[in-house]
Amino acid sequence: MILPPSDGLPLPAPPHDDVELARRRRSRSRRRTAIASVAIPVLAGLAVAVVVVSPQSRPVVYAAGAPLLALFAALLGFYFGSEDSGGERVRSSRSARLPAVDLGAVFEASKLLDTVSGPSARIAGLSALALLGRVSPQAARLCADIIVGALRSQSWSEDGRDAETARRAAVFAISDLIKYGDPGYRADIRGISLQGLNLSDLWLPGADLARASLTGSDLSRANLSGASLKEADLSDCIVLNANLDEAVLDHANLSSAVLVGSSFAGALLTGVNLSYALLRKANLRRTLLAEANLSDADLRDADLTDALLIGANLSGARFDGSSLKGAAVDPMSFPMHGNELARLERVRVIEGDSDMSLWVAKRLDRLPGD
């Protein structure tokens, strides 16, 4: 069973000089608890019904469950999204006190993520946690921690389509909690398997996805800026117009990945495998590509301004129309003859250790991560 942290978030104490307002707040708290206590069992029942009924009857269950889910979502949002003040309902503002999370509802939702729960029940629990976590940054952090703990548990690592669907739902629940609850949350989901999933528009800036398996996944328009993808497997991924600025992808595998229009500005890509990758119009400004494998990569119209390509394997790579202003390259590995390389505008040719030291000394303030 996945339990929420013991240091819960207590409901704000009512003002002592306003007994009526305190009574109203207690009444609202009871209503919130009542709604959650009804919503969770109903959602769990729908999830069980989806598993038990025949495939022909599942559309009927979906049709019946969708309005209920929408109703509970609206009620939870209505009662959690505002506070009473002077007997009137007002919308929350930056200066207004945010209501605390209902730990009872969070606990009931977390039980659906337990080992014995099926994939449908898990998805119902994830939906409830995603709603409950929108109350405040503290609530978002609590619910996200519960989901992360479930994802990293052994019971969520099984194979099969249902398990993959549950993992995808969990990742997007964390994404929603970051976007709408706590933008500063950094998810730690190292080693997770998300192979072949549609993860387009995913929002996980600063997440730790080291050694994650994302083979064949679609990460188009995803925000992974500042994320750690060290030694992650993104081979054959589709990553169109994604944001990976300042990300760390040291020794990651992006072979044959489609990275058209994606931004890697300031990213660390030491030893990365980009062989046969499609990087047309990609933003690789100030990237550290030392010892990277770019063999047969398509870098046409890419921006490699101020990039460091020392020791990179560039055999068969295409650079037609790309910008290499201020880039540091190794003439022995660059797929051009010396006289052709010299004609490239402002390309810095590194020859020998002393020249490399001079280049680094001049640009320490511009290298990614500094």
One Martini backbone bead per residue (centre of mass of N, CA, C, O) as a GRO file, in nm:
protein
  370
    1MET     BB    1   0.096   0.036   0.022
    2ILE     BB    2   0.047   0.380  -0.050
    3LEU     BB    3   0.164   0.633   0.151
    4PRO     BB    4   0.141   0.918   0.284
    5PRO     BB    5   0.279   1.145   0.441
    6SER     BB    6   0.272   1.227   0.783
    7ASP     BB    7   0.318   1.540   0.706
    8GLY     BB    8   0.061   1.696   0.681
    9LEU     BB    9  -0.203   1.922   0.570
   10PRO     BB   10  -0.359   2.137   0.743
   11LEU     BB   11  -0.618   2.302   0.810
   12PRO     BB   12  -0.704   2.610   0.835
   13ALA     BB   13  -0.754   2.816   1.084
   14PRO     BB   14  -0.996   2.975   1.220
   15PRO     BB   15  -1.110   3.256   1.321
   16HIS     BB   16  -1.192   3.357   1.646
   17ASP     BB   17  -1.385   3.616   1.553
   18ASP     BB   18  -1.543   3.387   1.351
   19VAL     BB   19  -1.768   3.148   1.391
   20GLU     BB   20  -1.924   3.134   1.124
   21LEU     BB   21  -1.682   3.089   0.935
   22ALA     BB   22  -1.588   2.830   1.073
   23ARG     BB   23  -1.843   2.667   1.016
   24ARG     BB   24  -1.828   2.684   0.706
   25ARG     BB   25  -1.557   2.545   0.676
   26ARG     BB   26  -1.636   2.277   0.803
   27SER     BB   27  -1.861   2.219   0.601
   28ARG     BB   28  -1.680   2.215   0.349
   29SER     BB   29  -1.499   1.985   0.442
   30ARG     BB   30  -1.723   1.772   0.455
   31ARG     BB   31  -1.805   1.791   0.158
   32ARG     BB   32  -1.537   1.709   0.039
   33THR     BB   33  -1.522   1.432   0.174
   34ALA     BB   34  -1.787   1.322   0.060
   35ILE     BB   35  -1.718   1.340  -0.237
   36ALA     BB   36  -1.462   1.165  -0.225
   37SER     BB   37  -1.599   0.908  -0.093
   38VAL     BB   38  -1.776   0.868  -0.354
   39ALA     BB   39  -1.586   0.888  -0.600
   40ILE     BB   40  -1.382   0.659  -0.555
   41PRO     BB   41  -1.572   0.408  -0.556
   42VAL     BB   42  -1.700   0.465  -0.831
   43LEU     BB   43  -1.440   0.455  -0.996
   44ALA     BB   44  -1.365   0.170  -0.908
   45GLY     BB   45  -1.619   0.035  -1.019
   46LEU     BB   46  -1.571   0.112  -1.314
   47ALA     BB   47  -1.301  -0.029  -1.341
   48VAL     BB   48  -1.406  -0.314  -1.280
   49ALA     BB   49  -1.617  -0.320  -1.507
   50VAL     BB   50  -1.418  -0.307  -1.743
   51VAL     BB   51  -1.285  -0.585  -1.672
   52VAL     BB   52  -1.542  -0.776  -1.653
   53VAL     BB   53  -1.665  -0.706  -1.895
   54SER     BB   54  -1.728  -0.721  -2.203
   55PRO     BB   55  -1.618  -0.570  -2.487
   56GLN     BB   56  -1.912  -0.498  -2.589
   57SER     BB   57  -1.987  -0.338  -2.302
   58ARG     BB   58  -1.779  -0.103  -2.258
   59PRO     BB   59  -1.914   0.148  -2.394
   60VAL     BB   60  -2.134   0.170  -2.177
   61VAL     BB   61  -1.947   0.227  -1.939
   62TYR     BB   62  -1.817   0.478  -2.058
   63ALA     BB   63  -2.081   0.643  -2.094
   64ALA     BB   64  -2.151   0.635  -1.784
   65GLY     BB   65  -1.869   0.742  -1.662
   66ALA     BB   66  -1.810   1.022  -1.785
   67PRO     BB   67  -2.020   1.203  -1.635
   68LEU     BB   68  -1.923   1.131  -1.349
   69LEU     BB   69  -1.635   1.233  -1.377
   70ALA     BB   70  -1.714   1.525  -1.449
   71LEU     BB   71  -1.875   1.583  -1.192
   72PHE     BB   72  -1.649   1.530  -0.983
   73ALA     BB   73  -1.450   1.734  -1.100
   74ALA     BB   74  -1.628   1.983  -1.060
   75LEU     BB   75  -1.672   1.957  -0.755
   76LEU     BB   76  -1.377   1.957  -0.669
   77GLY     BB   77  -1.305   2.230  -0.802
   78PHE     BB   78  -1.517   2.401  -0.651
   79TYR     BB   79  -1.429   2.323  -0.345
   80PHE     BB   80  -1.102   2.371  -0.394
   81GLY     BB   81  -1.087   2.669  -0.555
   82SER     BB   82  -1.208   2.809  -0.284
   83GLU     BB   83  -1.312   3.071  -0.052
   84ASP     BB   84  -1.451   3.193   0.223
   85SER     BB   85  -1.578   3.547   0.255
   86GLY     BB   86  -1.825   3.677   0.426
   87GLY     BB   87  -2.022   3.452   0.274
   88GLU     BB   88  -1.847   3.457   0.011
   89ARG     BB   89  -1.752   3.360  -0.307
   90VAL     BB   90  -1.414   3.337  -0.405
   91ARG     BB   91  -1.148   3.373  -0.591
   92SER     BB   92  -0.845   3.280  -0.636
   93SER     BB   93  -0.537   3.428  -0.546
   94ARG     BB   94  -0.223   3.515  -0.474
   95SER     BB   95  -0.326   3.627  -0.181
   96ALA     BB   96  -0.474   3.382  -0.127
   97ARG     BB   97  -0.569   3.120   0.052
   98LEU     BB   98  -0.493   2.798   0.027
   99PRO     BB   99  -0.619   2.510   0.033
  100ALA     BB  100  -0.610   2.212   0.172
  101VAL     BB  101  -0.550   1.894   0.166
  102ASP     BB  102  -0.720   1.589   0.152
  103LEU     BB  103  -0.594   1.314   0.304
  104GLY     BB  104  -0.821   1.111   0.272
  105ALA     BB  105  -0.846   1.124  -0.038
  106VAL     BB  106  -0.552   1.057  -0.099
  107PHE     BB  107  -0.550   0.780   0.035
  108GLU     BB  108  -0.772   0.649  -0.136
  109ALA     BB  109  -0.628   0.694  -0.410
  110SER     BB  110  -0.359   0.541  -0.340
  111LYS     BB  111  -0.488   0.251  -0.316
  112LEU     BB  112  -0.525   0.219  -0.635
  113LEU     BB  113  -0.192   0.178  -0.665
  114ASP     BB  114  -0.176  -0.092  -0.582
  115THR     BB  115  -0.089  -0.414  -0.644
  116VAL     BB  116  -0.399  -0.529  -0.679
  117SER     BB  117  -0.447  -0.329  -0.888
  118GLY     BB  118  -0.563  -0.246  -1.172
  119PRO     BB  119  -0.529  -0.040  -1.441
  120SER     BB  120  -0.803   0.107  -1.410
  121ALA     BB  121  -0.772   0.179  -1.110
  122ARG     BB  122  -0.513   0.340  -1.142
  123ILE     BB  123  -0.628   0.559  -1.328
  124ALA     BB  124  -0.835   0.660  -1.125
  125GLY     BB  125  -0.627   0.742  -0.909
  126LEU     BB  126  -0.470   0.942  -1.087
  127SER     BB  127  -0.704   1.137  -1.142
  128ALA     BB  128  -0.755   1.213  -0.847
  129LEU     BB  129  -0.467   1.321  -0.782
  130ALA     BB  130  -0.463   1.542  -1.002
  131LEU     BB  131  -0.695   1.701  -0.868
  132LEU     BB  132  -0.596   1.731  -0.570
  133GLY     BB  133  -0.311   1.877  -0.655
  134ARG     BB  134  -0.442   2.172  -0.741
  135VAL     BB  135  -0.462   2.334  -0.475
  136SER     BB  136  -0.138   2.319  -0.431
  137PRO     BB  137   0.195   2.283  -0.418
  138GLN     BB  138   0.187   2.083  -0.180
  139ALA     BB  139  -0.020   1.890  -0.304
  140ALA     BB  140   0.136   1.829  -0.564
  141ARG     BB  141   0.382   1.703  -0.425
  142LEU     BB  142   0.239   1.474  -0.281
  143CYS     BB  143   0.105   1.336  -0.530
  144ALA     BB  144   0.366   1.301  -0.694
  145ASP     BB  145   0.515   1.120  -0.491
  146ILE     BB  146   0.316   0.885  -0.507
  147ILE     BB  147   0.346   0.829  -0.811
  148VAL     BB  148   0.650   0.785  -0.816
  149GLY     BB  149   0.650   0.547  -0.618
  150ALA     BB  150   0.482   0.365  -0.802
  151LEU     BB  151   0.663   0.364  -1.058
  152ARG     BB  152   0.922   0.245  -0.884
  153SER     BB  153   0.782  -0.004  -0.844
  154GLN     BB  154   0.760  -0.339  -0.912
  155SER     BB  155   0.444  -0.352  -0.987
  156TRP     BB  156   0.503  -0.136  -1.247
  157SER     BB  157   0.717  -0.330  -1.434
  158GLU     BB  158   0.542  -0.469  -1.610
  159ASP     BB  159   0.416  -0.613  -1.878
  160GLY     BB  160   0.213  -0.470  -2.113
  161ARG     BB  161  -0.039  -0.269  -2.216
  162ASP     BB  162  -0.166  -0.190  -1.943
  163ALA     BB  163   0.099  -0.102  -1.806
  164GLU     BB  164   0.173   0.118  -2.012
  165THR     BB  165  -0.082   0.289  -1.973
  166ALA     BB  166  -0.033   0.348  -1.672
  167ARG     BB  167   0.241   0.488  -1.706
  168ARG     BB  168   0.143   0.714  -1.887
  169ALA     BB  169  -0.066   0.829  -1.689
  170ALA     BB  170   0.140   0.894  -1.466
  171VAL     BB  171   0.317   1.095  -1.622
  172PHE     BB  172   0.078   1.293  -1.688
  173ALA     BB  173   0.004   1.352  -1.396
  174ILE     BB  174   0.271   1.486  -1.329
  175SER     BB  175   0.257   1.699  -1.549
  176ASP     BB  176   0.000   1.841  -1.438
  177LEU     BB  177   0.115   1.908  -1.154
  178ILE     BB  178   0.333   2.098  -1.266
  179LYS     BB  179   0.160   2.298  -1.435
  180TYR     BB  180  -0.086   2.344  -1.194
  181GLY     BB  181   0.090   2.331  -0.912
  182ASP     BB  182   0.435   2.261  -0.935
  183PRO     BB  183   0.688   2.391  -1.127
  184GLY     BB  184   0.938   2.292  -0.920
  185TYR     BB  185   0.911   2.004  -0.981
  186ARG     BB  186   1.123   1.697  -0.958
  187ALA     BB  187   1.124   1.415  -1.122
  188ASP     BB  188   1.203   1.070  -1.012
  189ILE     BB  189   1.239   0.839  -1.307
  190ARG     BB  190   1.450   0.629  -1.309
  191GLY     BB  191   1.443   0.362  -1.540
  192ILE     BB  192   1.202   0.393  -1.700
  193SER     BB  193   0.937   0.246  -1.901
  194LEU     BB  194   0.840   0.411  -2.239
  195GLN     BB  195   0.781   0.233  -2.477
  196GLY     BB  196   0.600   0.333  -2.757
  197LEU     BB  197   0.484   0.610  -2.662
  198ASN     BB  198   0.259   0.878  -2.632
  199LEU     BB  199   0.441   1.196  -2.532
  200SER     BB  200   0.307   1.433  -2.628
  201ASP     BB  201   0.328   1.729  -2.444
  202LEU     BB  202   0.517   1.685  -2.230
  203TRP     BB  203   0.580   1.799  -1.872
  204LEU     BB  204   0.941   1.769  -1.758
  205PRO     BB  205   1.111   1.975  -1.611
  206GLY     BB  206   1.399   1.851  -1.451
  207ALA     BB  207   1.396   1.563  -1.488
  208ASP     BB  208   1.477   1.219  -1.395
  209LEU     BB  209   1.580   0.998  -1.687
  210ALA     BB  210   1.786   0.805  -1.621
  211ARG     BB  211   1.795   0.513  -1.803
  212ALA     BB  212   1.568   0.539  -1.982
  213SER     BB  213   1.302   0.387  -2.181
  214LEU     BB  214   1.218   0.540  -2.524
  215THR     BB  215   1.168   0.356  -2.748
  216GLY     BB  216   0.964   0.482  -3.002
  217SER     BB  217   0.876   0.744  -2.900
  218ASP     BB  218   0.661   1.038  -2.856
  219LEU     BB  219   0.811   1.386  -2.803
  220SER     BB  220   0.645   1.598  -2.914
  221ARG     BB  221   0.654   1.910  -2.763
  222ALA     BB  222   0.828   1.864  -2.534
  223ASN     BB  223   0.930   1.940  -2.188
  224LEU     BB  224   1.298   1.890  -2.110
  225SER     BB  225   1.420   2.109  -1.958
  226GLY     BB  226   1.690   2.022  -1.758
  227ALA     BB  227   1.706   1.734  -1.803
  228SER     BB  228   1.787   1.391  -1.727
  229LEU     BB  229   1.941   1.158  -1.994
  230LYS     BB  230   2.135   0.959  -1.894
  231GLU     BB  231   2.164   0.673  -2.072
  232ALA     BB  232   1.935   0.694  -2.253
  233ASP     BB  233   1.673   0.546  -2.464
  234LEU     BB  234   1.600   0.716  -2.797
  235SER     BB  235   1.559   0.527  -3.012
  236ASP     BB  236   1.342   0.600  -3.270
  237CYS     BB  237   1.245   0.870  -3.205
  238ILE     BB  238   0.995   1.133  -3.181
  239VAL     BB  239   1.128   1.485  -3.187
  240LEU     BB  240   0.925   1.746  -3.234
  241ASN     BB  241   0.966   2.054  -3.122
  242ALA     BB  242   1.143   2.032  -2.873
  243ASN     BB  243   1.250   2.091  -2.523
  244LEU     BB  244   1.624   2.060  -2.441
  245ASP     BB  245   1.731   2.274  -2.274
  246GLU     BB  246   1.997   2.201  -2.065
  247ALA     BB  247   2.031   1.918  -2.107
  248VAL     BB  248   2.126   1.575  -2.010
  249LEU     BB  249   2.292   1.338  -2.264
  250ASP     BB  250   2.501   1.154  -2.166
  251HIS     BB  251   2.530   0.861  -2.339
  252ALA     BB  252   2.303   0.863  -2.522
  253ASN     BB  253   2.041   0.710  -2.733
  254LEU     BB  254   1.971   0.862  -3.078
  255SER     BB  255   1.936   0.663  -3.290
  256SER     BB  256   1.728   0.738  -3.553
  257ALA     BB  257   1.623   1.003  -3.471
  258VAL     BB  258   1.360   1.252  -3.474
  259LEU     BB  259   1.477   1.614  -3.444
  260VAL     BB  260   1.304   1.821  -3.573
  261GLY     BB  261   1.318   2.148  -3.438
  262SER     BB  262   1.481   2.103  -3.197
  263SER     BB  263   1.605   2.201  -2.866
  264PHE     BB  264   1.972   2.211  -2.737
  265ALA     BB  265   2.048   2.449  -2.578
  266GLY     BB  266   2.318   2.390  -2.370
  267ALA     BB  267   2.371   2.100  -2.399
  268LEU     BB  268   2.473   1.772  -2.286
  269LEU     BB  269   2.655   1.544  -2.538
  270THR     BB  270   2.849   1.340  -2.430
  271GLY     BB  271   2.873   1.050  -2.612
  272VAL     BB  272   2.654   1.059  -2.806
  273ASN     BB  273   2.406   0.885  -3.010
  274LEU     BB  274   2.351   1.021  -3.363
  275SER     BB  275   2.312   0.807  -3.558
  276TYR     BB  276   2.098   0.872  -3.818
  277ALA     BB  277   1.999   1.138  -3.742
  278LEU     BB  278   1.736   1.390  -3.750
  279LEU     BB  279   1.854   1.754  -3.749
  280ARG     BB  280   1.676   1.947  -3.884
  281LYS     BB  281   1.662   2.263  -3.759
  282ALA     BB  282   1.831   2.246  -3.518
  283ASN     BB  283   1.919   2.349  -3.183
  284LEU     BB  284   2.294   2.365  -3.111
  285ARG     BB  285   2.366   2.581  -2.920
  286ARG     BB  286   2.628   2.534  -2.701
  287THR     BB  287   2.704   2.249  -2.739
  288LEU     BB  288   2.826   1.934  -2.604
  289LEU     BB  289   2.994   1.706  -2.855
  290ALA     BB  290   3.194   1.532  -2.730
  291GLU     BB  291   3.241   1.218  -2.860
  292ALA     BB  292   3.032   1.207  -3.069
  293ASN     BB  293   2.786   1.030  -3.273
  294LEU     BB  294   2.739   1.160  -3.625
  295SER     BB  295   2.698   0.940  -3.815
  296ASP     BB  296   2.487   1.004  -4.078
  297ALA     BB  297   2.382   1.271  -4.009
  298ASP     BB  298   2.119   1.526  -4.029
  299LEU     BB  299   2.230   1.890  -4.036
  300ARG     BB  300   2.046   2.054  -4.197
  301ASP     BB  301   1.994   2.379  -4.095
  302ALA     BB  302   2.157   2.388  -3.850
  303ASP     BB  303   2.250   2.515  -3.517
  304LEU     BB  304   2.617   2.536  -3.423
  305THR     BB  305   2.672   2.763  -3.245
  306ASP     BB  306   2.936   2.720  -3.029
  307ALA     BB  307   3.011   2.439  -3.068
  308LEU     BB  308   3.143   2.119  -2.945
  309LEU     BB  309   3.335   1.871  -3.167
  310ILE     BB  310   3.540   1.716  -3.015
  311GLY     BB  311   3.584   1.384  -3.121
  312ALA     BB  312   3.381   1.357  -3.333
  313ASN     BB  313   3.171   1.161  -3.538
  314LEU     BB  314   3.135   1.280  -3.896
  315SER     BB  315   3.075   1.053  -4.077
  316GLY     BB  316   2.842   1.132  -4.327
  317ALA     BB  317   2.764   1.404  -4.254
  318ARG     BB  318   2.527   1.678  -4.283
  319PHE     BB  319   2.577   2.059  -4.343
  320ASP     BB  320   2.374   2.193  -4.513
  321GLY     BB  321   2.308   2.521  -4.409
  322SER     BB  322   2.470   2.536  -4.164
  323SER     BB  323   2.573   2.670  -3.846
  324LEU     BB  324   2.941   2.733  -3.740
  325LYS     BB  325   2.973   2.964  -3.554
  326GLY     BB  326   3.230   2.920  -3.326
  327ALA     BB  327   3.304   2.642  -3.369
  328ALA     BB  328   3.452   2.336  -3.249
  329VAL     BB  329   3.685   2.151  -3.447
  330ASP     BB  330   3.803   1.852  -3.601
  331PRO     BB  331   3.981   1.803  -3.890
  332MET     BB  332   3.992   1.481  -3.876
  333SER     BB  333   3.654   1.451  -3.853
  334PHE     BB  334   3.575   1.631  -4.069
  335PRO     BB  335   3.376   1.620  -4.380
  336MET     BB  336   3.642   1.791  -4.482
  337HIS     BB  337   3.858   1.969  -4.621
  338GLY     BB  338   4.071   2.208  -4.523
  339ASN     BB  339   3.987   2.431  -4.735
  340GLU     BB  340   3.679   2.408  -4.679
  341LEU     BB  341   3.685   2.466  -4.373
  342ALA     BB  342   3.813   2.756  -4.392
  343ARG     BB  343   3.547   2.886  -4.535
  344LEU     BB  344   3.411   2.875  -4.283
  345GLU     BB  345   3.254   3.080  -4.075
  346ARG     BB  346   3.418   3.097  -3.771
  347VAL     BB  347   3.572   2.843  -3.750
  348ARG     BB  348   3.721   2.642  -3.501
  349VAL     BB  349   4.038   2.501  -3.521
  350ILE     BB  350   4.160   2.219  -3.358
  351GLU     BB  351   4.524   2.192  -3.276
  352GLY     BB  352   4.579   2.052  -3.013
  353ASP     BB  353   4.609   2.102  -2.675
  354SER     BB  354   4.676   2.407  -2.668
  355ASP     BB  355   4.434   2.498  -2.839
  356MET     BB  356   4.217   2.384  -2.653
  357SER     BB  357   4.289   2.548  -2.400
  358LEU     BB  358   4.241   2.823  -2.530
  359TRP     BB  359   3.943   2.783  -2.600
  360VAL     BB  360   3.841   2.730  -2.312
  361ALA     BB  361   3.948   2.991  -2.175
  362LYS     BB  362   3.767   3.185  -2.360
  363ARG     BB  363   3.473   2.995  -2.294
  364LEU     BB  364   3.373   2.930  -2.004
  365ASP     BB  365   3.120   3.136  -1.999
  366ARG     BB  366   2.975   2.953  -2.255
  367LEU     BB  367   2.947   2.695  -2.135
  368PRO     BB  368   2.767   2.446  -2.052
  369GLY     BB  369   2.691   2.476  -1.697
  370ASP     BB  370   2.834   2.778  -1.623
   0.00000   0.00000   0.00000
